[in-house]
Short mmCIF file of C-alpha atoms in Angstrom, two decimals:
data_model
loop_
_atom_site.label_atom_id
_atom_site.label_comp_id
_atom_site.label_asym_id
_atom_site.label_seq_id
_atom_site.Cartn_x
_atom_site.Cartn_y
_atom_site.Cartn_z
CA MET A 12 -96.25 -2.95 -132.65
CA SER A 13 -96.75 0.71 -131.94
CA GLU A 14 -97.07 2.02 -128.44
CA ARG A 15 -100.64 3.10 -129.03
CA VAL A 16 -101.84 -0.28 -130.31
CA PHE A 17 -100.23 -1.99 -127.35
CA LYS A 18 -101.82 0.42 -124.93
CA SER A 19 -105.30 -0.04 -126.37
CA LEU A 20 -104.87 -3.81 -126.31
CA THR A 21 -103.90 -3.86 -122.64
CA PHE A 22 -106.69 -1.42 -121.86
CA ALA A 23 -109.19 -3.66 -123.65
CA ALA A 24 -107.99 -6.69 -121.70
CA ALA A 25 -108.25 -4.83 -118.41
CA SER A 26 -111.73 -3.56 -119.24
CA LEU A 27 -112.83 -7.05 -120.22
CA THR A 28 -112.23 -8.35 -116.70
CA VAL A 29 -114.33 -5.55 -115.23
CA VAL A 30 -117.11 -6.19 -117.76
CA LEU A 31 -116.99 -9.91 -116.98
CA ALA A 32 -117.23 -9.33 -113.23
CA ALA A 33 -120.17 -6.99 -113.74
CA SER A 34 -121.88 -9.42 -116.08
CA PHE A 35 -121.61 -12.19 -113.48
CA LEU A 36 -123.47 -10.03 -111.01
CA ILE A 37 -126.10 -9.03 -113.58
CA VAL A 38 -126.75 -12.59 -114.73
CA LEU A 39 -126.94 -13.86 -111.15
CA TRP A 40 -129.29 -11.09 -110.20
CA PHE A 41 -131.70 -11.53 -113.14
CA SER A 42 -131.66 -15.31 -113.15
CA GLY A 43 -132.38 -15.25 -109.44
CA PHE A 44 -134.98 -12.54 -109.72
CA GLU A 45 -137.91 -14.93 -109.52
CA ALA A 46 -136.65 -16.18 -106.15
CA TRP A 47 -136.23 -12.65 -104.77
CA LYS A 48 -139.71 -11.73 -106.10
CA THR A 49 -141.34 -14.82 -104.55
CA PHE A 50 -139.73 -14.72 -101.11
CA GLY A 51 -138.53 -11.14 -100.73
CA LEU A 52 -136.00 -10.39 -98.00
CA LYS A 53 -137.48 -13.24 -95.95
CA PHE A 54 -135.40 -15.46 -98.24
CA LEU A 55 -132.32 -14.43 -96.29
CA PHE A 56 -133.80 -15.29 -92.90
CA THR A 57 -135.45 -18.70 -93.27
CA ASP A 58 -133.83 -22.08 -93.54
CA VAL A 59 -136.68 -24.10 -95.06
CA TRP A 60 -135.49 -26.10 -98.05
CA ASN A 61 -138.26 -28.06 -99.67
CA PRO A 62 -137.96 -28.42 -103.45
CA SER A 63 -141.12 -30.55 -103.70
CA SER A 64 -143.35 -27.91 -102.08
CA GLY A 65 -141.46 -25.02 -103.60
CA GLU A 66 -140.40 -23.47 -100.28
CA PHE A 67 -136.86 -22.13 -100.04
CA GLY A 68 -134.76 -20.05 -97.69
CA ALA A 69 -131.08 -19.16 -97.93
CA LEU A 70 -130.29 -19.27 -94.24
CA GLY A 71 -129.47 -22.99 -94.07
CA ALA A 72 -126.74 -22.85 -96.70
CA LEU A 73 -125.66 -19.35 -95.70
CA SER A 74 -125.19 -20.26 -92.05
CA GLY A 75 -123.39 -23.48 -93.04
CA THR A 76 -121.07 -21.40 -95.23
CA LEU A 77 -120.28 -18.94 -92.48
CA PHE A 78 -119.92 -21.54 -89.72
CA THR A 79 -117.60 -23.83 -91.67
CA SER A 80 -115.48 -20.93 -92.92
CA LEU A 81 -115.12 -19.23 -89.56
CA LEU A 82 -114.36 -22.47 -87.76
CA ALA A 83 -111.78 -23.28 -90.45
CA LEU A 84 -110.17 -19.90 -89.83
CA LEU A 85 -110.16 -20.53 -86.12
CA ILE A 86 -108.27 -23.76 -86.66
CA ALA A 87 -105.96 -22.57 -89.44
CA THR A 88 -104.89 -19.14 -88.17
CA PRO A 89 -102.90 -20.19 -85.10
CA LEU A 90 -101.39 -23.10 -87.06
CA ALA A 91 -100.43 -20.81 -89.92
CA PHE A 92 -98.92 -18.29 -87.54
CA ALA A 93 -96.90 -20.93 -85.75
CA ALA A 94 -95.72 -22.39 -89.06
CA ALA A 95 -94.75 -18.97 -90.38
CA MET A 96 -92.91 -18.07 -87.18
CA TRP A 97 -91.06 -21.34 -87.31
CA ALA A 98 -90.15 -20.93 -90.98
CA SER A 99 -88.83 -17.42 -90.38
CA ASP A 100 -86.39 -18.71 -87.80
CA ALA A 101 -85.47 -22.27 -88.75
CA PRO A 102 -82.28 -23.04 -90.69
CA LYS A 103 -82.74 -22.56 -94.43
CA TRP A 104 -82.01 -26.13 -95.49
CA ILE A 105 -85.11 -27.36 -93.68
CA ALA A 106 -87.35 -24.27 -93.66
CA SER A 107 -87.13 -23.82 -97.40
CA PRO A 108 -88.27 -27.29 -98.52
CA LEU A 109 -90.97 -27.41 -95.86
CA SER A 110 -92.30 -24.03 -96.94
CA ARG A 111 -92.38 -25.26 -100.54
CA ALA A 112 -94.23 -28.38 -99.42
CA MET A 113 -96.75 -26.19 -97.64
CA ASP A 114 -97.19 -24.12 -100.80
CA MET A 115 -97.78 -27.36 -102.70
CA LEU A 116 -100.85 -28.00 -100.56
CA ALA A 117 -102.42 -25.10 -102.43
CA ALA A 118 -101.97 -26.97 -105.71
CA ILE A 119 -103.93 -30.06 -104.64
CA PRO A 120 -107.32 -30.12 -106.40
CA SER A 121 -110.28 -29.67 -104.13
CA VAL A 122 -111.87 -32.96 -105.15
CA ILE A 123 -108.78 -34.82 -103.90
CA PHE A 124 -109.18 -33.21 -100.51
CA GLY A 125 -112.80 -34.36 -100.59
CA MET A 126 -111.90 -37.98 -101.31
CA TRP A 127 -109.18 -37.92 -98.67
CA GLY A 128 -111.64 -36.42 -96.21
CA ILE A 129 -114.18 -39.16 -96.73
CA ASP A 130 -111.57 -41.80 -95.90
CA PHE A 131 -109.57 -40.06 -93.18
CA ILE A 132 -111.74 -37.45 -91.51
CA CYS A 133 -115.35 -38.58 -91.76
CA PRO A 134 -114.69 -41.94 -90.03
CA HIS A 135 -113.80 -39.89 -86.94
CA PHE A 136 -116.08 -36.89 -87.13
CA GLY A 137 -118.93 -38.03 -89.37
CA PHE A 138 -120.29 -36.15 -92.36
CA SER A 139 -120.50 -32.93 -90.46
CA LEU A 140 -119.86 -29.27 -89.99
CA PHE A 141 -116.67 -30.14 -88.13
CA SER A 142 -115.33 -32.41 -90.88
CA ALA A 143 -115.98 -29.70 -93.46
CA SER A 144 -114.24 -27.09 -91.31
CA LEU A 145 -111.26 -29.35 -90.76
CA ILE A 146 -110.84 -29.99 -94.49
CA LEU A 147 -111.26 -26.29 -95.20
CA SER A 148 -108.69 -25.34 -92.61
CA ILE A 149 -106.10 -27.58 -94.27
CA MET A 150 -106.95 -26.13 -97.67
CA ILE A 151 -106.58 -22.50 -96.61
CA LEU A 152 -103.51 -23.11 -94.46
CA PRO A 153 -100.99 -22.49 -97.26
CA TYR A 154 -102.60 -19.19 -98.25
CA ILE A 155 -102.64 -17.76 -94.76
CA THR A 156 -99.16 -19.08 -94.00
CA ALA A 157 -97.70 -17.53 -97.15
CA VAL A 158 -99.06 -14.09 -96.29
CA MET A 159 -97.96 -14.40 -92.67
CA ARG A 160 -94.45 -15.43 -93.71
CA ASP A 161 -94.20 -12.22 -95.73
CA VAL A 162 -95.51 -10.15 -92.86
CA ILE A 163 -93.04 -11.64 -90.39
CA THR A 164 -90.05 -11.12 -92.65
CA MET A 165 -91.28 -7.56 -93.25
CA THR A 166 -90.69 -6.64 -89.61
CA PRO A 167 -87.25 -4.95 -89.70
CA ASP A 168 -84.49 -6.85 -87.90
CA VAL A 169 -83.43 -3.74 -86.03
CA LEU A 170 -86.91 -3.46 -84.50
CA LYS A 171 -86.74 -7.04 -83.27
CA GLU A 172 -83.19 -6.48 -82.03
CA SER A 173 -84.19 -3.44 -80.05
CA ALA A 174 -86.95 -5.40 -78.33
CA TYR A 175 -84.56 -8.25 -77.53
CA GLY A 176 -82.04 -5.61 -76.49
CA LEU A 177 -84.47 -4.37 -73.84
CA GLY A 178 -84.66 -7.86 -72.38
CA ALA A 179 -87.79 -9.16 -74.10
CA THR A 180 -88.28 -12.90 -74.54
CA ARG A 181 -88.98 -14.42 -77.92
CA PHE A 182 -92.67 -14.69 -77.08
CA GLU A 183 -92.79 -11.04 -76.05
CA VAL A 184 -91.05 -9.95 -79.24
CA VAL A 185 -93.61 -11.84 -81.33
CA LYS A 186 -96.54 -10.55 -79.33
CA ASP A 187 -95.48 -6.93 -78.92
CA VAL A 188 -93.42 -6.15 -81.98
CA ILE A 189 -94.05 -8.55 -84.85
CA LEU A 190 -97.80 -8.80 -84.29
CA SER A 191 -98.29 -5.11 -83.76
CA PHE A 192 -96.04 -4.19 -86.68
CA GLY A 193 -97.76 -6.65 -88.99
CA LYS A 194 -101.32 -6.66 -87.75
CA ASN A 195 -102.78 -5.22 -90.95
CA GLY A 196 -100.91 -7.69 -93.09
CA LEU A 197 -101.97 -10.54 -90.83
CA ALA A 198 -105.60 -9.44 -91.07
CA GLY A 199 -105.21 -9.34 -94.84
CA GLY A 200 -103.90 -12.91 -94.82
CA ILE A 201 -106.83 -14.06 -92.71
CA PHE A 202 -109.32 -12.45 -95.07
CA ILE A 203 -107.68 -14.11 -98.06
CA GLY A 204 -108.09 -17.44 -96.28
CA LEU A 205 -111.70 -16.60 -95.48
CA GLY A 206 -112.36 -15.77 -99.11
CA ARG A 207 -111.00 -19.15 -100.17
CA ALA A 208 -113.01 -20.99 -97.54
CA LEU A 209 -116.33 -19.32 -98.37
CA GLY A 210 -116.25 -20.38 -101.99
CA GLU A 211 -114.79 -23.84 -101.58
CA THR A 212 -117.08 -26.39 -103.22
CA MET A 213 -116.10 -29.99 -103.92
CA ALA A 214 -114.27 -30.88 -100.72
CA VAL A 215 -117.14 -29.56 -98.62
CA LEU A 216 -119.73 -31.27 -100.78
CA PHE A 217 -117.97 -34.59 -100.07
CA VAL A 218 -117.76 -34.36 -96.30
CA ALA A 219 -120.38 -31.90 -94.97
CA GLY A 220 -123.37 -34.20 -95.20
CA GLY A 221 -125.50 -31.99 -97.44
CA LEU A 222 -128.20 -31.13 -94.91
CA ASN A 223 -129.70 -27.81 -95.96
CA MET A 224 -130.69 -26.33 -92.60
CA ILE A 225 -129.11 -24.33 -89.82
CA PRO A 226 -126.65 -26.78 -88.25
CA SER A 227 -127.56 -27.48 -84.63
CA GLY A 228 -124.20 -28.83 -83.55
CA LEU A 229 -120.58 -29.28 -84.51
CA PHE A 230 -121.07 -32.88 -85.55
CA ASP A 231 -124.31 -32.38 -87.46
CA GLY A 232 -124.52 -32.45 -91.20
CA CYS A 233 -124.73 -29.12 -93.00
CA THR A 234 -124.22 -27.64 -96.42
CA THR A 235 -122.68 -24.50 -97.85
CA ILE A 236 -123.87 -22.26 -100.64
CA ALA A 237 -121.17 -23.42 -103.02
CA SER A 238 -121.71 -27.11 -102.40
CA ALA A 239 -125.51 -26.73 -102.51
CA LEU A 240 -125.17 -25.13 -105.93
CA ALA A 241 -122.92 -27.92 -107.18
CA ASN A 242 -125.21 -30.57 -105.78
CA ASP A 243 -128.59 -29.24 -106.96
CA PHE A 244 -127.93 -27.27 -110.08
CA ALA A 245 -127.96 -30.03 -112.71
CA GLU A 246 -131.49 -31.16 -111.90
CA ALA A 247 -133.06 -27.91 -110.68
CA GLU A 248 -135.91 -26.37 -112.65
CA GLY A 249 -138.10 -23.29 -112.43
CA LEU A 250 -138.20 -21.65 -109.01
CA HIS A 251 -135.61 -24.06 -107.58
CA ARG A 252 -133.17 -23.01 -110.31
CA SER A 253 -133.86 -19.35 -109.69
CA VAL A 254 -133.27 -19.88 -105.95
CA LEU A 255 -129.84 -21.32 -106.74
CA PHE A 256 -128.96 -18.25 -108.75
CA ALA A 257 -130.09 -16.08 -105.86
CA LEU A 258 -127.80 -18.11 -103.55
CA GLY A 259 -124.97 -17.61 -106.03
CA PHE A 260 -125.62 -13.87 -105.93
CA ILE A 261 -125.34 -13.86 -102.13
CA LEU A 262 -122.07 -15.82 -102.26
CA LEU A 263 -120.59 -13.49 -104.86
CA MET A 264 -121.46 -10.41 -102.81
CA LEU A 265 -119.89 -12.01 -99.74
CA GLU A 266 -116.73 -12.81 -101.68
CA PHE A 267 -116.49 -9.30 -103.10
CA ALA A 268 -116.80 -7.82 -99.63
CA ILE A 269 -114.11 -10.13 -98.22
CA GLN A 270 -111.78 -9.45 -101.14
CA ILE A 271 -112.13 -5.71 -100.67
CA LEU A 272 -111.38 -6.02 -96.97
CA ALA A 273 -108.37 -8.26 -97.67
CA GLN A 274 -106.92 -5.80 -100.20
CA LEU A 275 -107.55 -2.91 -97.85
CA TYR A 276 -105.69 -4.52 -94.98
CA LEU A 277 -102.83 -5.80 -97.12
CA LYS A 278 -102.37 -2.32 -98.55
CA ARG A 279 -102.46 -0.68 -95.13
CA GLY A 280 -99.95 -3.24 -93.93
CA LYS A 281 -97.46 -2.15 -96.61
CA ILE A 282 -97.37 1.51 -95.59
CA LYS A 283 -94.54 2.64 -93.30
CA MET B 6 -52.51 3.89 -67.05
CA LYS B 7 -53.64 5.44 -63.85
CA LEU B 8 -54.31 3.02 -61.04
CA ASN B 9 -57.38 4.66 -59.59
CA ARG B 10 -59.50 4.02 -62.66
CA LYS B 11 -62.68 2.04 -62.19
CA TYR B 12 -63.55 -0.30 -65.01
CA LYS B 13 -67.13 -1.34 -65.71
CA ILE B 14 -66.33 -3.79 -68.47
CA ARG B 15 -63.10 -5.62 -69.11
CA THR B 16 -62.82 -7.40 -72.45
CA ASP B 17 -60.24 -10.13 -72.47
CA ASN B 18 -59.04 -11.90 -75.59
CA LEU B 19 -62.28 -11.54 -77.55
CA SER B 20 -62.55 -13.25 -80.92
CA PHE B 21 -65.64 -13.38 -83.10
CA TRP B 22 -66.80 -15.38 -86.10
CA TYR B 23 -69.53 -14.94 -88.69
CA GLY B 24 -69.75 -18.59 -89.66
CA GLU B 25 -66.28 -19.41 -90.99
CA ARG B 26 -65.16 -15.81 -91.30
CA GLN B 27 -63.32 -14.42 -88.32
CA ALA B 28 -64.19 -10.79 -87.66
CA LEU B 29 -62.43 -10.04 -84.34
CA PHE B 30 -58.99 -11.26 -83.30
CA ASN B 31 -58.05 -11.65 -79.62
CA ASN B 32 -59.05 -8.15 -78.62
CA SER B 33 -58.78 -6.76 -75.12
CA LEU B 34 -60.41 -3.49 -74.18
CA ASP B 35 -61.31 -1.96 -70.83
CA ILE B 36 -64.33 0.30 -70.50
CA GLU B 37 -64.17 2.87 -67.73
CA ALA B 38 -67.23 3.36 -65.53
CA ASN B 39 -69.25 6.56 -66.05
CA LYS B 40 -67.15 7.59 -69.00
CA ILE B 41 -67.79 7.64 -72.73
CA THR B 42 -65.65 5.25 -74.72
CA ALA B 43 -65.68 5.78 -78.48
CA ILE B 44 -64.84 3.03 -80.94
CA ILE B 45 -63.77 4.27 -84.36
CA GLY B 46 -62.43 2.67 -87.51
CA PRO B 47 -63.22 2.17 -91.18
CA SER B 48 -66.33 0.23 -92.35
CA GLY B 49 -66.03 -3.47 -91.72
CA CYS B 50 -63.30 -3.09 -89.09
CA GLY B 51 -65.39 -4.94 -86.50
CA LYS B 52 -66.40 -2.00 -84.32
CA SER B 53 -70.14 -2.74 -84.42
CA THR B 54 -69.43 -6.45 -84.06
CA HIS B 55 -67.49 -5.74 -80.90
CA LEU B 56 -70.36 -3.69 -79.48
CA ARG B 57 -72.90 -6.39 -80.27
CA VAL B 58 -71.06 -8.88 -78.10
CA TYR B 59 -71.59 -6.78 -74.97
CA ASN B 60 -75.33 -7.55 -74.78
CA ARG B 61 -75.05 -10.82 -76.70
CA ILE B 62 -77.54 -9.56 -79.28
CA PHE B 63 -75.47 -11.37 -81.94
CA GLU B 64 -76.84 -14.66 -80.61
CA LEU B 65 -80.11 -14.00 -82.42
CA TYR B 66 -78.33 -15.06 -85.57
CA ARG B 67 -77.24 -18.52 -86.47
CA GLY B 68 -73.56 -19.12 -86.98
CA GLN B 69 -72.30 -16.08 -85.09
CA LYS B 70 -69.91 -17.01 -82.31
CA ALA B 71 -67.84 -15.17 -79.70
CA GLU B 72 -64.89 -16.52 -77.73
CA GLY B 73 -63.00 -14.93 -74.88
CA LYS B 74 -64.09 -13.17 -71.74
CA ILE B 75 -66.16 -10.08 -71.12
CA LEU B 76 -66.27 -9.17 -67.47
CA LEU B 77 -69.12 -6.92 -66.39
CA ASP B 78 -68.34 -5.95 -62.79
CA GLY B 79 -66.11 -8.99 -62.72
CA GLU B 80 -68.68 -11.49 -63.96
CA ASN B 81 -68.13 -13.10 -67.36
CA ILE B 82 -71.23 -12.32 -69.44
CA LEU B 83 -70.26 -14.88 -72.07
CA ASP B 84 -70.85 -17.68 -69.56
CA GLU B 85 -73.59 -20.12 -70.49
CA ASP B 86 -75.59 -19.59 -67.32
CA VAL B 87 -75.85 -15.80 -67.51
CA ASP B 88 -79.46 -14.56 -67.34
CA LEU B 89 -79.73 -12.94 -70.78
CA LEU B 90 -82.88 -10.98 -69.98
CA ASP B 91 -81.26 -9.44 -66.92
CA LEU B 92 -78.03 -8.80 -68.82
CA ARG B 93 -80.03 -6.84 -71.40
CA ARG B 94 -81.76 -4.89 -68.66
CA ARG B 95 -78.33 -3.93 -67.31
CA ILE B 96 -76.91 -3.10 -70.75
CA GLY B 97 -79.13 -1.01 -73.02
CA MET B 98 -78.60 -0.51 -76.74
CA ILE B 99 -79.27 2.31 -79.20
CA PHE B 100 -79.16 1.56 -82.91
CA GLN B 101 -78.16 3.38 -86.07
CA LYS B 102 -81.75 4.06 -86.97
CA PRO B 103 -84.32 5.17 -84.42
CA THR B 104 -86.44 2.17 -83.46
CA PRO B 105 -89.74 3.30 -81.96
CA PHE B 106 -92.21 0.43 -81.74
CA PRO B 107 -95.53 1.00 -83.54
CA MET B 108 -97.22 2.17 -80.34
CA SER B 109 -97.66 5.41 -78.40
CA VAL B 110 -94.77 7.45 -77.00
CA PHE B 111 -95.84 6.46 -73.49
CA ASP B 112 -96.11 2.76 -74.28
CA ASN B 113 -92.70 2.80 -75.96
CA VAL B 114 -91.01 4.03 -72.80
CA ALA B 115 -93.21 1.95 -70.51
CA TYR B 116 -92.37 -1.20 -72.45
CA PRO B 117 -89.11 -2.18 -70.70
CA LEU B 118 -90.61 -1.18 -67.35
CA LYS B 119 -93.47 -3.58 -67.88
CA LEU B 120 -91.04 -6.30 -68.98
CA HIS B 121 -88.83 -6.10 -65.92
CA TYR B 122 -90.76 -4.55 -63.08
CA LYS B 123 -94.46 -5.17 -63.77
CA LEU B 124 -95.13 -1.57 -62.74
CA LYS B 125 -98.59 -0.04 -62.96
CA GLY B 126 -100.41 3.26 -62.58
CA SER B 127 -98.77 6.33 -61.10
CA GLU B 128 -95.45 4.63 -60.43
CA LEU B 129 -95.22 3.64 -64.08
CA GLU B 130 -96.13 7.17 -65.16
CA ALA B 131 -93.47 8.64 -62.92
CA ARG B 132 -90.80 6.33 -64.32
CA VAL B 133 -91.83 7.09 -67.91
CA GLU B 134 -91.67 10.81 -67.21
CA ALA B 135 -88.26 10.47 -65.59
CA ALA B 136 -86.92 8.53 -68.57
CA LEU B 137 -88.29 11.06 -71.06
CA LYS B 138 -86.75 13.87 -69.03
CA GLY B 139 -83.48 11.97 -68.90
CA ALA B 140 -83.53 11.80 -72.69
CA SER B 141 -84.36 15.54 -73.00
CA LEU B 142 -87.60 14.70 -74.76
CA TRP B 143 -90.19 15.39 -72.05
CA ASP B 144 -90.87 19.03 -72.89
CA GLU B 145 -91.55 18.18 -76.51
CA VAL B 146 -93.92 15.26 -75.93
CA LYS B 147 -95.52 15.80 -72.53
CA ASP B 148 -98.80 16.93 -74.17
CA SER B 149 -98.86 14.15 -76.71
CA LEU B 150 -97.85 11.01 -74.85
CA GLY B 151 -100.61 9.11 -76.66
CA LYS B 152 -99.20 9.97 -80.08
CA ASN B 153 -97.69 7.15 -82.10
CA GLY B 154 -93.92 7.04 -81.65
CA LEU B 155 -93.49 6.76 -85.41
CA ALA B 156 -95.12 10.20 -85.85
CA LEU B 157 -92.18 11.99 -84.17
CA SER B 158 -89.32 13.56 -86.13
CA GLY B 159 -86.16 11.49 -86.72
CA GLY B 160 -84.19 13.19 -83.96
CA GLN B 161 -87.10 12.88 -81.53
CA GLN B 162 -87.49 9.22 -82.44
CA GLN B 163 -83.84 8.62 -81.57
CA ARG B 164 -84.24 10.38 -78.24
CA LEU B 165 -87.37 8.27 -77.67
CA SER B 166 -85.22 5.19 -78.30
CA ILE B 167 -82.76 6.52 -75.72
CA ALA B 168 -85.56 7.20 -73.22
CA ARG B 169 -86.76 3.63 -73.71
CA ALA B 170 -83.24 2.27 -73.30
CA ILE B 171 -82.63 4.14 -70.02
CA ALA B 172 -86.13 3.59 -68.57
CA ALA B 173 -85.27 0.32 -66.85
CA GLU B 174 -82.15 1.91 -65.28
CA PRO B 175 -79.41 0.03 -67.09
CA GLU B 176 -75.79 0.45 -66.05
CA VAL B 177 -74.27 0.53 -69.51
CA LEU B 178 -75.50 2.14 -72.76
CA LEU B 179 -74.26 0.79 -76.07
CA MET B 180 -74.69 3.18 -78.98
CA ASP B 181 -74.14 1.92 -82.50
CA GLU B 182 -73.64 5.00 -84.69
CA PRO B 183 -76.63 6.66 -83.01
CA THR B 184 -76.53 9.85 -85.06
CA SER B 185 -75.70 8.55 -88.51
CA ALA B 186 -79.33 8.68 -89.67
CA ILE B 187 -80.31 12.09 -88.32
CA ASP B 188 -79.62 15.73 -89.17
CA PRO B 189 -76.81 17.88 -87.65
CA ILE B 190 -79.06 19.85 -85.29
CA ALA B 191 -80.63 16.70 -83.88
CA THR B 192 -77.14 15.20 -83.67
CA ALA B 193 -75.93 18.14 -81.58
CA LYS B 194 -78.86 17.60 -79.21
CA ILE B 195 -78.01 13.94 -78.79
CA GLU B 196 -74.33 14.70 -78.16
CA GLU B 197 -75.38 17.18 -75.50
CA LEU B 198 -77.65 14.54 -74.03
CA MET B 199 -74.85 11.96 -73.95
CA ASP B 200 -72.74 14.38 -71.98
CA SER B 201 -75.41 14.48 -69.28
CA LEU B 202 -76.01 10.73 -69.38
CA ARG B 203 -72.38 10.02 -68.56
CA GLU B 204 -73.06 10.74 -64.89
CA ARG B 205 -75.48 7.86 -64.61
CA PHE B 206 -74.31 5.39 -67.22
CA THR B 207 -71.21 3.90 -68.69
CA ILE B 208 -71.41 4.63 -72.40
CA VAL B 209 -69.77 2.87 -75.32
CA ILE B 210 -70.37 4.51 -78.70
CA VAL B 211 -69.43 3.24 -82.12
CA THR B 212 -69.04 6.05 -84.61
CA HIS B 213 -67.58 6.57 -88.05
CA ASN B 214 -67.43 10.28 -87.32
CA MET B 215 -64.01 11.08 -85.85
CA GLN B 216 -64.98 14.63 -84.93
CA GLN B 217 -67.83 13.21 -82.90
CA ALA B 218 -65.50 10.84 -81.08
CA ALA B 219 -63.11 13.72 -80.38
CA ARG B 220 -65.94 15.96 -79.11
CA ILE B 221 -67.76 13.65 -76.77
CA SER B 222 -65.59 10.76 -75.63
CA ASP B 223 -63.14 10.30 -72.79
CA THR B 224 -61.40 7.30 -74.29
CA THR B 225 -61.03 6.34 -77.94
CA ALA B 226 -60.25 2.95 -79.39
CA PHE B 227 -59.24 2.48 -83.02
CA PHE B 228 -60.21 -0.76 -84.73
CA TYR B 229 -58.71 -1.92 -88.00
CA ARG B 230 -59.46 -5.22 -89.75
CA GLY B 231 -60.80 -6.84 -86.60
CA ARG B 232 -57.95 -5.79 -84.37
CA ILE B 233 -57.61 -3.00 -81.84
CA VAL B 234 -54.73 -0.88 -83.07
CA GLU B 235 -54.64 1.81 -80.40
CA VAL B 236 -56.54 2.87 -77.29
CA GLY B 237 -55.97 6.08 -75.40
CA ASP B 238 -57.40 9.08 -73.60
CA THR B 239 -59.27 10.91 -76.31
CA LYS B 240 -57.23 14.12 -76.22
CA ASP B 241 -54.01 12.20 -76.34
CA PHE B 242 -55.30 9.86 -78.97
CA PHE B 243 -56.16 12.60 -81.43
CA ASN B 244 -53.29 14.97 -80.69
CA ASN B 245 -50.59 12.43 -80.40
CA PRO B 246 -51.45 9.12 -82.10
CA LYS B 247 -48.71 6.56 -81.64
CA ASP B 248 -49.38 3.77 -84.12
CA PRO B 249 -48.62 4.55 -87.78
CA LEU B 250 -51.98 2.98 -88.78
CA THR B 251 -53.78 5.41 -86.47
CA GLN B 252 -51.76 8.30 -87.80
CA ASP B 253 -52.68 7.33 -91.33
CA TYR B 254 -56.34 6.94 -90.47
CA LEU B 255 -56.53 10.23 -88.66
CA SER B 256 -54.93 12.06 -91.55
CA VAL B 257 -57.81 10.65 -93.58
CA LYS B 258 -55.44 8.75 -95.76
CA PHE B 259 -57.46 5.59 -96.06
CA LYS B 260 -60.79 6.74 -94.87
CA LYS B 261 -62.38 5.33 -98.05
#
C-alpha cells in the first residue's frame, strides 16, 4: 500500500470520528427542538415531570446527575488517593496484583454493579441518592486511582528525597511535594472520574429510585439524566420523546465540557 | 594524624547492602569539623552510597541496609531510636540535580523553617533572607521572591537548593556531585560559595571531578569497589599518593 493511500485512509478514519461527534450533537439538538421551543430556557430551571399533562423540566434529572456524581467524587477521591499512595510504596509482590484487581473493577459491566447494589447497598440506604453515589464511587474508583498512580510515580525521586532530607515526614512530603507537583494531573484524574459518573446509566437506574425531582435529602429517591433516558425512552412519544432528546443534549454538552477540562489538566500536568 | 583535630563524624566499620549485593565493605572514615572532605572514585565505587548513609536517606528504599557505626558528635546515628527528623535537620543534603519544589523562591527556603521551627512573619522573612545571602543568591532574587523556583537558571536553582538546605541551620552539609548538572561558570560560583560555607558547616562532597576535589577540599578520600583505598590531606593526597590504586586512578589510567 502506498504511503499516500495509507495517509488518506487514516485521515478519513480520523475525520469520521469528528463527523460522528458532530452528528450526535445535531441529531440531539433537532430531535429535542420541540422541547426547547415549548419550554424555552425555563426547561433548565424547573423540575416538574408530568408526562400525562405534558409538563417537563430538566432540573430534576439534572440536579440528580450533578448531586450523585459530585458525591461519588467526594467519596472516591480520598479513597483513590490513599490507594494510589499505598500502591506506590508497597512491595511489588502485593501492590502489583492488587492494582490489577482494582483495574479489573473497571471491566465489570454496569448492570452487574446495579444488581449487586440492589442486594448489598439498597437494604442499608434505600433506593436513594446516597445508594447511587456509593455505587458510582466504586465504579469510578479504578479510573481515578489509575491516573493518580501515574501522577505519584511521576514525581521525581530526587524531589521526594530532598524533602525527606530536610526532615519532612511522609505526610508532609505527600502534602507539600507530591500533591503540589502533581496537582494538575490529579485534577485531570478527578475530571475523568466525573465524566464517567455523569454518564453512568444502568447501575444508577437500578438503585436511585427513579424519582424525577430535585432530591430533598441524601436518602431520598432521585434520578439522573442517563437513567431517565434509559427508563423512559422506549415508551415515550411526541413531546415526551423530544424532551428526552433535549435532556440527552444537555448531558452531552456537560460531558464535552468535562472531557475538555480533563484533557487540559492532564496536559498541563505533563509539562515540566 | 595530628592530635588536635576535631572530628564531626566518625564512621566505624560501615558496610552497606542493596538487597543481596554488598556495596560498602567495613569502611572507616573520619570527617573533620568545619572542613571540606571530598570523596572521589570511579562510578559505582560506593561514594554516593556512603554519603547517603549519613542522613539515612537510603532507608526510603526497601532492601537497603547499613551496618556499622556512624558517630555524629559521639552519638551513633544508625541507632534505632535516633530522631530521624532531627537528624535530617542537623545534616542537610544537596543533590546532583537542583531540586527546587514547585513553589516560590521564598516558600522553598521557608519550607524547612516551617517544618522545624513553626516560624512566622518577620522572623521567618529574616531567616529566609539570611539563608539566601548565605547561598550567595539574595542579590539575584531579592526582587522576585514570589517567582517560582523552577523559573530560575540551573545554577541559581542549585544555590536555591543550598539556601534551603542551610536555612534550618544544619551542622553538616552533604553534597552529592552538586555541580555535575550545571555549567562551568555556575560551578565556579558554587565552589566559591562552598569555601565560605566551610566556616559554619562541616561539608562532605562526593565528586567525580578530581580537579574540583583538589581545588576545594581539605581532605580527600578515594573509594574503589566499595572500599576506601586512601585518605589524606588533599595536597598530600594529590601530590604524593601512596597506594598504587590511587596512583593509577590519579594518572587517569582507569578513569573509564
